[in-house]
Amino acid sequence: MGITIKDVAKQAGVAASTVSRVISNNPRISEATKKRVRKAMKDLGYHPNIHARSLANKSTQAIGVVLPSSDKALQNPFFPEVLRGISGIAHEQDYSIYISTGITEEEIYEGVKRMVHGNRVDGVVLLYSRVNDRLHDYLIENNFPFVVIGKPYHQIDAITHIDNDNITAAKTITNYLIDLGHERIGFIGGDRDLVVTLDRMQGYHLALEEANLPVKEEYHIHEEFLKSGGQEAVHKLMSLTEPPTGVVIVDDLMAFGVITMLDEFGLKVPDDISIVSFNNIYLSQLTMPPLTTVDIHIYELGVQATKCLIEKVKNKLEPAKRIIVPYTIIERNSAVDKK
Amino acid sequence: MGITIKDVAKQAGVAASTVSRVISNNPRISEATKKRVRKAMKDLGYHPNIHARSLANKSTQAIGVVLPSSDKALQNPFFPEVLRGISGIAHEQDYSIYISTGITEEEIYEGVKRMVHGNRVDGVVLLYSRVNDRLHDYLIENNFPFVVIGKPYHQIDAITHIDNDNITAAKTITNYLIDLGHERIGFIGGDRDLVVTLDRMQGYHLALEEANLPVKEEYHIHEEFLKSGGQEAVHKLMSLTEPPTGVVIVDDLMAFGVITMLDEFGLKVPDDISIVSFNNIYLSQLTMPPLTTVDIHIYELGVQATKCLIEKVKNKLEPAKRIIVPYTIIERNSAVDKK
């Protein structure tokens, strides 16, 4: 510390104002001078104060990452994996990452407002999409660069979003159970307020309807995207008089909860009941049984979102995009032929 | 946007300079005026520009979180869990979180320098401790608030750190295998450059020595703290003529790699070989077999580190502390009596 712009100016033999112009990459300064000043900065270990610079050129070189609810979200392996993708691109492009720490919707909203008005970040990635999310409206009204991982509920053409085709993915994985001979197929979803839950449920319905199988209300269970949620869900489902023989679960972590609870009931997966789920988090291959699941390529969702966001930051006129990351069915051992 | 300090001044019936003084909490402004100005700010939805304010009062209300190597670290469930603890306290105290995205040691070092000189954060939490880590020296030299999760290799009394007693923990878990009748006990460690590896290895040695069991060089394997590392390690270990009957593994995620690889060799845990490990990440209860492991209370490490850091930020004279978070042995099914 202690090195100032004046020290750099002296070392480079130029005026302090010239150093400022080099820092802001002013085109009126010759390349030779820029080179000399930059060498002096490097030799002296001078780092321009990023806050001071931000006020001038309005760039923070940071992007905000907004979680649905920090405490819960951090318990799901989806988060570190999507962050790994975000971090990879951010690192390449010399951006830092700011993380929201809000728990309630209100706190998250206030946190984003602070990021925006406080000039803390150049843009934000929302890691989820809710029905009627006022964050979307807020960011659009303020013309602040943002991208959504998931599908916006409104204004879909105005918002850059990176999603999987969750309807088709859910239809395909439900058909997988149907092809194995299952006719009583349940669905365990997360928060109904999340668009991803709605899309996956719709795909499940489409598959049942096309196969002329009844869509039974009592086969639907909605809980939070968490292990404890899965455990409650299975209590309800398996106490039906005609319980399902196969279940589509919207999240691998919930599926683990279901498997554990079934085990406590003395029911084994896949011998007594088949299970398929979504996300292909890395631990889905480690459990017993390894899960048959839809790989949604979480890392790639993070990569694409960050690339789009940085484009948007660099060019406010960049058009809104819809990017669909392909899914892959990963066949393991949690679902078998209906006996 | 668009709301300025002048609008607030008008609404509150004071001068713009008075609003500035309220924002910087100047003691010369009466409580009544502060109250009136704050109400006007709230009513108008005015957020002082945090960058501008930071230059004045030098607070960023952000803390930096430094990972050992972002891409790899994000693949280990230790990270989101410690971040959950950090985020909990940061949220309470109205701090945001900045995450390093460097991959190599050099990039991480440069990233921290930018955080410090760029006035991006008020302090940093280092999530690891390396032998001869120049980051520690750098932060001390610059008198910049920081805390370490782990044990500093040098200057231990000068650096606030939050650690487990890894030597005793490793000794205890090794004794657990010895008490089950195991005499040939291996050790699979991570990067030897990490102090946590050295401490856990030392505890393992102490247990063997006290039990008069030989410490065999060929029973030690060091690889990265990652699943793929665990897989390589087991190849080497099990091809010995007298392979171990029990293994102490320094990381649950590595243990999963070992179990998977043993399975490919036709060896079952715990019937053919017993395994104990460290961390008690949430998935260690979900795998087959569930892991007997040392719970190091990752969340609590994050909580304590963040509390200490914020104390240090608020008071540069706060003394250095050493906080030892207790460990708990979690007995599950990955280790049994030697046959």
XYZ file of C-alpha atoms in Angstrom:
678
model
C 0.000 0.000 0.000
C 1.096 3.592 0.017
C 1.926 3.640 -3.694
C -0.042 6.446 -5.324
C -0.736 7.622 -8.805
C 1.914 10.326 -8.235
C 4.606 7.705 -7.603
C 3.687 6.017 -10.858
C 3.751 9.349 -12.708
C 7.208 10.123 -11.342
C 8.556 6.691 -12.216
C 7.174 6.901 -15.750
C 8.163 10.538 -16.204
C 4.646 11.734 -17.030
C 1.944 13.827 -15.374
C -0.416 12.193 -12.869
C -3.323 13.039 -15.177
C -1.626 10.996 -17.911
C -1.502 8.003 -15.574
C -5.257 8.406 -14.947
C -5.881 8.465 -18.666
C -3.828 5.313 -19.151
C -5.846 3.614 -16.416
C -9.093 4.538 -18.144
C -7.522 3.492 -21.468
C -8.083 6.875 -23.050
C -7.467 6.654 -26.840
C -5.716 10.049 -26.835
C -2.684 8.582 -25.083
C -0.083 7.010 -27.360
C 0.624 3.299 -27.153
C 4.246 4.037 -26.222
C 3.188 6.134 -23.232
C 0.644 3.560 -22.171
C 3.309 0.902 -22.271
C 5.698 2.988 -20.173
C 3.054 3.866 -17.590
C 1.847 0.288 -17.323
C 5.393 -0.916 -16.786
C 5.834 1.659 -14.005
C 2.565 0.512 -12.399
C 3.711 -3.077 -12.540
C 7.204 -2.331 -11.227
C 5.826 -0.384 -8.294
C 3.005 -2.830 -7.626
C 0.422 -0.098 -8.110
C -3.208 -1.220 -8.354
C -5.653 1.491 -9.331
C -8.359 1.746 -6.718
C -11.136 -0.213 -8.314
C -13.856 1.723 -6.533
C -12.505 5.032 -7.707
C -12.191 3.657 -11.196
C -15.688 2.200 -11.082
C -17.144 5.610 -10.422
C -15.418 6.871 -13.530
C -16.012 4.126 -16.049
C -18.986 2.540 -14.292
C -17.540 -0.958 -14.490
C -17.203 -3.039 -11.344
C -15.805 -6.153 -13.073
C -18.075 -8.149 -10.811
C -21.213 -10.145 -11.448
C -23.900 -10.925 -8.917
C -25.197 -14.452 -8.409
C -28.657 -14.633 -6.874
C -29.752 -17.822 -5.112
C -33.393 -18.702 -4.436
C -32.758 -18.796 -0.663
C -29.154 -18.915 0.322
C -29.332 -21.347 3.216
C -31.412 -23.985 1.439
C -29.818 -23.489 -1.949
C -26.354 -24.045 -0.528
C -27.442 -27.487 0.640
C -28.186 -28.642 -2.890
C -25.217 -29.745 -5.034
C -26.831 -27.943 -7.955
C -25.439 -24.710 -6.553
C -21.684 -25.394 -6.383
C -21.848 -27.025 -9.805
C -23.574 -24.082 -11.492
C -21.200 -21.759 -9.631
C -18.290 -23.750 -11.024
C -19.535 -22.981 -14.539
C -20.113 -19.315 -13.700
C -16.741 -19.048 -12.022
C -14.950 -20.610 -14.989
C -16.133 -17.940 -17.414
C -15.926 -15.108 -14.868
C -12.317 -16.070 -14.227
C -11.469 -16.117 -17.932
C -12.994 -12.673 -18.418
C -11.519 -11.251 -15.237
C -14.787 -10.830 -13.379
C -15.301 -11.434 -9.691
C -18.400 -13.010 -8.227
C -20.742 -11.515 -5.700
C -23.179 -13.837 -3.937
C -26.551 -12.924 -2.498
C -27.098 -14.016 1.083
C -30.832 -13.319 1.456
C -33.081 -16.010 2.873
C -36.604 -14.678 2.371
C -37.937 -13.399 -0.963
C -38.050 -9.899 0.489
C -34.412 -10.064 1.595
C -33.338 -11.373 -1.784
C -35.189 -8.539 -3.494
C -33.578 -5.947 -1.225
C -30.180 -7.574 -1.754
C -30.504 -7.260 -5.525
C -31.617 -3.649 -5.201
C -28.508 -2.947 -3.178
C -26.305 -4.644 -5.781
C -27.884 -2.525 -8.512
C -28.200 0.871 -6.851
C -24.997 0.428 -4.919
C -23.124 -0.107 -8.180
C -21.634 -3.302 -6.790
C -21.963 -5.464 -9.889
C -22.200 -5.024 -13.646
C -24.999 -7.553 -14.003
C -26.693 -10.455 -12.260
C -27.402 -14.114 -12.879
C -30.614 -15.355 -11.274
C -30.244 -19.067 -10.547
C -33.985 -19.752 -10.584
C -37.247 -18.510 -12.010
C -40.401 -17.995 -9.993
C -43.951 -17.445 -11.134
C -44.597 -13.666 -11.098
C -41.112 -12.834 -9.898
C -40.953 -9.091 -9.233
C -37.163 -9.213 -9.489
C -37.552 -9.661 -13.253
C -39.784 -6.592 -13.503
C -37.453 -4.609 -11.300
C -34.358 -5.445 -13.365
C -36.142 -4.742 -16.652
C -37.474 -1.387 -15.406
C -33.969 -0.400 -14.377
C -32.497 -1.618 -17.652
C -29.931 -3.558 -15.633
C -28.155 -6.465 -17.355
C -29.373 -9.840 -16.092
C -29.869 -13.401 -17.219
C -32.026 -16.150 -15.764
C -31.206 -19.820 -15.392
C -34.630 -21.297 -15.907
C -37.636 -20.069 -17.868
C -39.177 -16.676 -17.140
C -42.892 -16.889 -16.456
C -43.682 -13.554 -18.104
C -41.835 -11.460 -20.698
C -40.087 -14.559 -21.957
C -38.894 -12.840 -25.134
C -37.490 -9.864 -23.248
C -35.298 -11.815 -20.854
C -32.151 -13.718 -21.755
C -32.525 -17.132 -20.201
C -30.683 -20.403 -20.198
C -32.861 -23.408 -19.642
C -33.304 -27.067 -20.429
C -36.351 -28.200 -22.323
C -37.841 -29.425 -19.076
C -41.212 -30.323 -20.561
C -39.718 -32.713 -23.115
C -37.169 -34.016 -20.625
C -39.903 -34.880 -18.126
C -42.019 -36.451 -20.828
C -39.081 -38.585 -21.966
C -38.145 -39.806 -18.500
C -41.820 -40.592 -17.722
C -42.038 -42.538 -20.973
C -38.998 -44.451 -19.814
C -41.021 -45.723 -16.823
C -44.049 -46.397 -19.040
C -41.882 -48.434 -21.418
C -40.765 -50.519 -18.431
C -44.406 -51.447 -17.883
C -45.296 -49.013 -15.104
C -48.888 -47.742 -15.132
C -49.209 -46.232 -11.658
C -46.640 -43.455 -11.795
C -46.277 -40.783 -9.130
C -44.697 -37.357 -9.296
C -42.795 -35.628 -6.522
C -42.174 -31.985 -7.298
C -40.647 -29.017 -5.550
C -42.073 -25.610 -4.827
C -45.039 -25.001 -7.180
C -43.940 -21.410 -7.395
C -40.876 -22.424 -9.412
C -41.325 -22.586 -13.162
C -39.087 -25.652 -13.368
C -41.557 -27.610 -11.214
C -44.447 -26.606 -13.466
C -42.590 -27.547 -16.645
C -41.516 -30.934 -15.367
C -45.027 -31.658 -14.119
C -46.425 -30.718 -17.502
C -44.074 -33.137 -19.267
C -45.093 -35.902 -16.873
C -48.781 -35.201 -17.588
C -48.212 -35.215 -21.348
C -46.558 -38.630 -21.197
C -49.380 -40.139 -19.118
C -52.045 -38.646 -21.380
C -50.408 -39.913 -24.565
C -50.195 -43.395 -23.027
C -53.848 -43.187 -21.915
C -52.859 -43.531 -18.280
C -54.923 -41.682 -15.686
C -53.457 -38.547 -14.108
C -54.287 -39.037 -10.424
C -54.199 -36.070 -8.099
C -53.152 -38.239 -5.150
C -49.996 -39.259 -7.030
C -48.731 -35.676 -7.024
C -46.669 -34.445 -4.155
C -45.018 -31.065 -3.826
C -42.384 -30.250 -1.328
C -39.295 -28.160 -1.155
C -36.316 -29.250 -3.268
C -34.643 -30.799 -0.284
C -33.889 -34.083 1.322
C -36.203 -33.592 4.287
C -38.956 -32.645 1.852
C -38.502 -35.916 0.008
C -38.848 -37.844 3.225
C -42.202 -36.304 4.078
C -43.438 -36.802 0.560
C -42.906 -40.516 0.561
C -44.867 -41.011 3.763
C -47.920 -39.621 2.042
C -47.475 -41.411 -1.235
C -46.845 -44.922 0.068
C -49.783 -44.883 2.442
C -52.235 -44.823 -0.488
C -54.226 -48.025 -0.995
C -52.882 -48.320 -4.539
C -49.425 -46.806 -4.291
C -47.425 -46.074 -7.441
C -44.901 -48.615 -8.745
C -42.752 -45.866 -10.251
C -42.083 -42.269 -9.305
C -40.711 -39.289 -11.202
C -38.876 -36.996 -8.773
C -37.807 -33.524 -9.846
C -34.500 -33.410 -7.997
C -31.799 -35.978 -7.228
C -31.374 -34.751 -3.666
C -35.086 -35.291 -3.028
C -34.732 -38.744 -4.578
C -32.109 -39.647 -1.950
C -34.553 -38.654 0.750
C -37.178 -40.860 -0.850
C -34.830 -43.836 -1.081
C -33.826 -43.498 2.572
C -37.422 -43.265 3.736
C -38.531 -46.214 1.586
C -35.742 -48.182 3.189
C -37.190 -47.380 6.609
C -40.535 -48.748 5.368
C -38.726 -51.912 4.234
C -39.197 -51.011 0.556
C -36.223 -51.339 -1.769
C -35.409 -49.345 -4.895
C -35.645 -50.644 -7.597
C -37.007 -54.057 -6.499
C -40.158 -52.729 -4.828
C -40.464 -49.361 -6.517
C -38.733 -47.659 -9.444
C -37.444 -44.122 -9.247
C -36.205 -41.654 -11.845
C -35.127 -38.098 -11.186
C -33.429 -34.982 -12.523
C -30.126 -33.099 -12.442
C -27.462 -35.821 -12.356
C -25.546 -34.232 -9.507
C -22.246 -36.077 -9.117
C -23.391 -38.067 -6.117
C -26.248 -39.679 -8.009
C -23.791 -42.282 -9.258
C -22.445 -42.981 -5.783
C -25.617 -43.968 -3.959
C -27.199 -47.363 -3.759
C -28.807 -47.810 -6.133
C -27.162 -45.358 -8.510
C -29.895 -43.131 -9.912
C -31.413 -43.183 -13.352
C -31.702 -39.462 -13.891
C -31.859 -36.658 -16.429
C -28.501 -34.954 -16.779
C -29.353 -31.275 -17.239
C -25.670 -30.278 -17.609
C -25.594 -27.894 -14.682
C -22.041 -26.708 -15.358
C -22.989 -25.753 -18.902
C -26.014 -23.797 -17.661
C -23.590 -21.701 -15.597
C -21.153 -21.260 -18.482
C -23.804 -20.151 -20.972
C -25.477 -17.822 -18.490
C -22.223 -16.064 -17.708
C -21.225 -15.714 -21.348
C -24.592 -14.140 -22.134
C -24.437 -11.854 -19.139
C -20.995 -10.531 -20.018
C -22.118 -9.917 -23.610
C -25.073 -7.976 -22.232
C -22.840 -5.998 -19.870
C -20.521 -5.047 -22.698
C -23.361 -4.159 -25.022
C -26.659 -3.042 -23.559
C -28.230 -3.428 -27.001
C -27.411 -7.145 -27.173
C -30.746 -8.821 -27.978
C -32.468 -11.122 -25.480
C -31.675 -14.771 -26.128
C -33.193 -18.103 -25.260
C -30.595 -20.851 -24.959
C -31.674 -24.442 -24.448
C -28.973 -26.688 -23.045
C -29.614 -30.282 -24.183
C -30.409 -32.924 -21.604
C -29.226 -36.525 -21.494
C -30.973 -39.511 -19.939
C -28.500 -41.340 -17.696
C -29.606 -44.931 -17.276
C -28.443 -46.466 -14.011
C -30.158 -48.843 -11.602
C -33.013 -47.098 -9.832
C -35.731 -48.101 -12.280
C -36.536 -51.597 -13.592
C -39.346 -53.496 -15.345
C -42.564 -53.584 -13.417
C -42.904 -57.093 -11.990
C -32.789 4.921 -10.263
C -32.793 8.634 -10.878
C -33.347 9.499 -7.210
C -30.475 11.709 -6.088
C -29.210 13.093 -2.867
C -30.854 16.391 -3.821
C -34.281 14.766 -3.980
C -33.755 13.380 -0.506
C -32.614 16.783 0.779
C -35.700 18.443 -0.664
C -38.045 15.836 0.776
C -36.436 16.093 4.222
C -36.147 19.885 4.089
C -32.389 19.936 4.663
C -29.260 20.749 2.641
C -27.736 18.071 0.413
C -24.565 18.228 2.508
C -26.648 17.306 5.560
C -27.898 14.201 3.747
C -24.280 13.237 3.010
C -23.416 13.647 6.661
C -26.350 11.466 7.684
C -25.192 8.793 5.234
C -21.712 8.830 6.744
C -23.317 8.868 10.214
C -21.576 12.089 11.217
C -21.983 12.644 14.990
C -22.501 16.374 14.459
C -25.961 15.783 12.995
C -28.793 15.536 15.554
C -30.689 12.281 15.966
C -33.930 14.031 14.973
C -32.444 15.194 11.664
C -30.926 11.782 11.018
C -34.313 10.215 11.575
C -36.024 12.655 9.210
C -33.424 12.181 6.472
C -33.474 8.413 6.784
C -37.246 8.395 6.491
C -37.002 10.518 3.331
C -34.398 8.118 1.902
C -36.643 5.188 2.625
C -39.782 6.846 1.253
C -38.032 7.756 -1.985
C -36.240 4.441 -2.272
C -32.866 6.170 -2.280
C -29.776 3.948 -1.929
C -26.518 5.785 -1.409
C -24.010 4.723 -4.003
C -21.982 2.195 -2.099
C -18.848 2.802 -4.120
C -18.927 6.509 -3.476
C -19.568 5.868 0.195
C -16.782 3.303 0.355
C -14.268 5.885 -0.761
C -15.351 8.096 2.089
C -15.672 5.682 4.984
C -13.523 2.909 3.533
C -16.106 0.221 4.228
C -17.246 -2.042 1.426
C -19.605 -4.186 3.536
C -18.242 -7.168 1.660
C -15.987 -10.024 2.654
C -13.829 -12.049 0.325
C -13.858 -15.847 0.372
C -10.714 -17.452 -1.020
C -10.858 -21.036 -2.272
C -7.775 -23.227 -2.717
C -8.502 -23.639 -6.438
C -11.947 -22.634 -7.512
C -12.709 -25.340 -10.025
C -11.642 -28.270 -7.844
C -12.872 -26.772 -4.587
C -16.344 -26.270 -5.995
C -16.566 -30.002 -6.625
C -16.187 -30.815 -2.939
C -19.299 -30.479 -0.738
C -17.075 -28.954 1.935
C -17.277 -25.694 0.027
C -21.041 -25.039 -0.137
C -21.374 -26.097 3.494
C -18.676 -23.740 4.779
C -20.122 -21.023 2.536
C -23.523 -21.636 4.131
C -21.981 -20.853 7.528
C -20.182 -17.790 6.176
C -23.291 -16.605 4.390
C -25.443 -16.982 7.513
C -23.324 -14.582 9.551
C -22.593 -12.262 6.625
C -26.319 -11.986 6.025
C -27.042 -11.191 9.679
C -24.392 -8.483 9.691
C -25.361 -7.097 6.299
C -22.195 -8.122 4.493
C -22.032 -9.408 0.962
C -19.715 -12.146 -0.198
C -17.066 -11.964 -2.863
C -15.648 -15.222 -4.189
C -12.217 -15.771 -5.664
C -12.173 -17.480 -9.027
C -8.457 -18.212 -9.398
C -7.314 -21.683 -10.353
C -3.530 -21.604 -9.952
C -1.758 -20.400 -6.799
C -0.463 -17.407 -8.742
C -3.948 -16.447 -9.913
C -5.337 -16.802 -6.405
C -2.564 -14.572 -5.073
C -3.216 -11.951 -7.731
C -6.944 -12.183 -7.064
C -6.447 -11.460 -3.364
C -4.138 -8.552 -4.179
C -6.852 -7.095 -6.353
C -9.446 -7.531 -3.604
C -7.150 -5.733 -1.150
C -5.691 -2.929 -3.260
C -8.884 -2.494 -5.208
C -10.773 -1.887 -1.960
C -13.307 -4.510 -2.930
C -13.692 -6.172 0.459
C -13.209 -5.301 4.112
C -11.474 -8.575 4.919
C -10.945 -12.100 3.639
C -11.554 -15.655 4.804
C -9.030 -18.160 3.475
C -10.686 -21.572 3.290
C -7.436 -23.519 3.524
C -3.902 -23.295 4.834
C -0.841 -24.205 2.855
C 2.710 -24.799 3.992
C 4.632 -21.529 3.436
C 1.650 -19.707 2.027
C 2.802 -16.289 0.844
C -0.783 -15.042 1.015
C -0.481 -15.041 4.807
C 2.682 -12.940 4.673
C 1.144 -10.616 2.147
C -1.994 -10.000 4.226
C 0.009 -9.493 7.423
C 2.389 -7.050 5.728
C -0.559 -5.043 4.488
C -2.289 -5.187 7.863
C -5.403 -6.380 6.074
C -8.049 -8.194 8.149
C -8.126 -11.917 7.418
C -8.877 -15.239 9.058
C -7.857 -18.743 8.071
C -9.944 -21.893 8.215
C -7.226 -24.405 9.035
C -3.937 -24.029 10.871
C -1.313 -21.536 9.704
C 2.076 -23.138 9.151
C 4.029 -20.080 10.327
C 3.098 -17.119 12.532
C 0.407 -19.205 14.182
C -0.037 -16.732 17.041
C -0.332 -13.764 14.710
C -3.142 -15.142 12.569
C -6.731 -15.666 13.653
C -7.620 -19.170 12.616
C -10.496 -21.570 13.037
C -9.524 -25.190 12.991
C -10.377 -28.610 14.297
C -7.865 -30.458 16.417
C -6.989 -32.575 13.429
C -4.121 -34.390 15.120
C -6.283 -35.716 17.947
C -9.199 -36.375 15.610
C -7.003 -38.490 13.330
C -5.508 -40.302 16.286
C -8.980 -41.083 17.630
C -10.364 -42.390 14.360
C -7.224 -44.502 13.793
C -7.617 -45.927 17.306
C -11.162 -46.788 16.351
C -9.791 -49.096 13.623
C -7.148 -50.470 15.993
C -9.837 -51.251 18.571
C -11.692 -53.217 15.895
C -8.608 -55.438 15.587
C -6.997 -53.907 12.511
C -3.191 -53.966 12.430
C -2.466 -53.182 8.803
C -3.885 -49.699 8.465
C -3.345 -47.477 5.451
C -3.617 -43.726 5.067
C -4.875 -41.867 2.033
C -4.157 -38.168 2.243
C -4.602 -35.143 0.039
C -2.090 -32.601 -1.129
C 0.946 -32.724 1.194
C 1.203 -28.988 0.864
C -1.964 -28.565 2.930
C -1.490 -28.329 6.683
C -4.666 -30.353 7.256
C -3.098 -33.338 5.481
C 0.028 -33.094 7.631
C -1.972 -32.868 10.864
C -4.181 -35.811 10.053
C -1.184 -37.878 9.029
C 0.559 -37.018 12.282
C -2.455 -38.186 14.312
C -2.533 -41.436 12.361
C 1.187 -41.979 13.058
C 0.739 -41.249 16.769
C -2.004 -43.857 17.073
C 0.053 -46.525 15.311
C 3.126 -45.770 17.400
C 1.226 -45.914 20.680
C -0.228 -49.273 19.668
C 3.234 -50.518 18.619
C 2.086 -51.007 15.059
C 4.589 -50.397 12.272
C 4.273 -47.203 10.215
C 4.783 -48.466 6.673
C 5.699 -46.035 3.943
C 3.863 -48.094 1.315
C 0.600 -47.679 3.221
C 0.662 -43.906 2.665
C -0.909 -42.464 -0.404
C -1.283 -38.808 -1.244
C -3.507 -37.480 -3.908
C -5.677 -34.512 -4.474
C -8.769 -34.166 -2.274
C -10.959 -35.437 -5.048
C -12.889 -38.456 -6.136
C -10.669 -39.235 -9.114
C -7.664 -38.978 -6.794
C -9.190 -41.575 -4.491
C -9.606 -43.942 -7.389
C -5.953 -43.803 -8.352
C -4.892 -44.196 -4.757
C -6.684 -47.460 -4.267
C -5.119 -49.039 -7.328
C -1.718 -48.553 -5.752
C -2.666 -49.620 -2.255
C -4.509 -52.833 -3.039
C -1.800 -54.153 -5.340
C 0.583 -54.546 -2.370
C 1.332 -58.135 -1.359
C 0.057 -57.445 2.153
C -2.646 -54.847 1.602
C -4.175 -53.020 4.564
C -7.393 -54.297 6.148
C -8.411 -50.793 7.194
C -7.793 -47.371 5.720
C -7.977 -43.852 7.131
C -8.967 -41.431 4.346
C -8.704 -37.685 4.884
C -11.812 -36.689 2.959
C -15.275 -38.235 2.490
C -15.328 -37.462 -1.205
C -12.065 -39.356 -1.652
C -13.573 -42.198 0.356
C -16.407 -42.504 -2.177
C -13.837 -42.820 -4.921
C -12.108 -45.559 -2.957
C -15.357 -47.473 -2.366
C -16.263 -47.309 -6.057
C -12.852 -48.526 -7.131
C -12.797 -51.337 -4.568
C -16.145 -52.421 -5.941
C -14.584 -52.669 -9.413
C -11.906 -54.929 -7.893
C -14.682 -57.065 -6.372
C -13.823 -55.869 -2.846
C -16.672 -54.781 -0.587
C -16.628 -52.205 2.205
C -16.800 -53.116 5.066
C -16.749 -56.915 4.516
C -13.385 -57.010 2.743
C -11.866 -53.760 3.940
C -12.816 -51.173 6.553
C -12.785 -47.458 5.809
C -13.017 -44.365 7.996
C -12.804 -40.799 6.805
C -13.245 -37.115 7.620
C -15.690 -34.224 7.180
C -19.127 -35.834 7.423
C -20.443 -34.106 4.345
C -24.198 -34.711 4.146
C -23.886 -37.361 1.480
C -21.739 -39.601 3.658
C -24.927 -40.991 5.199
C -26.521 -41.642 1.825
C -23.941 -43.927 0.247
C -23.657 -47.670 0.569
C -22.239 -48.311 3.050
C -22.867 -45.110 4.989
C -19.482 -43.793 6.125
C -17.989 -43.901 9.583
C -16.404 -40.471 9.592
C -15.198 -37.563 11.706
C -17.735 -34.763 11.720
C -15.640 -31.582 11.664
C -18.730 -29.321 11.781
C -18.032 -27.518 8.542
C -20.926 -25.085 8.952
C -19.624 -24.013 12.343
C -16.130 -23.441 10.912
C -17.713 -20.953 8.503
C -19.765 -19.268 11.231
C -16.823 -18.812 13.602
C -14.510 -17.605 10.851
C -16.956 -14.953 9.727
C -17.672 -13.739 13.254
C -13.951 -13.355 13.895
C -13.374 -11.612 10.599
C -16.108 -9.054 11.179
C -14.742 -8.353 14.683
C -11.350 -7.789 13.121
C -12.786 -5.527 10.428
C -14.566 -3.413 13.027
C -11.560 -3.262 15.284
C -8.107 -3.579 13.753
C -6.669 -4.001 17.251
C -8.730 -7.129 17.945
C -6.178 -9.744 19.056
C -5.443 -12.831 16.968
C -7.437 -15.851 18.096
C -7.211 -19.580 17.784
C -10.622 -21.266 17.827
C -10.879 -25.033 17.867
C -14.237 -26.365 16.735
C -14.866 -29.756 18.384
C -15.123 -32.857 16.231
C -17.483 -35.792 16.625
C -16.943 -39.380 15.559
C -19.960 -40.538 13.548
C -20.178 -44.299 13.654
C -21.890 -45.790 10.640
C -21.193 -48.941 8.626
C -17.963 -48.571 6.697
C -15.702 -50.119 9.353
C -16.141 -53.435 11.166
C -14.140 -55.930 13.239
C -11.209 -57.402 11.430
C -12.163 -60.961 10.500
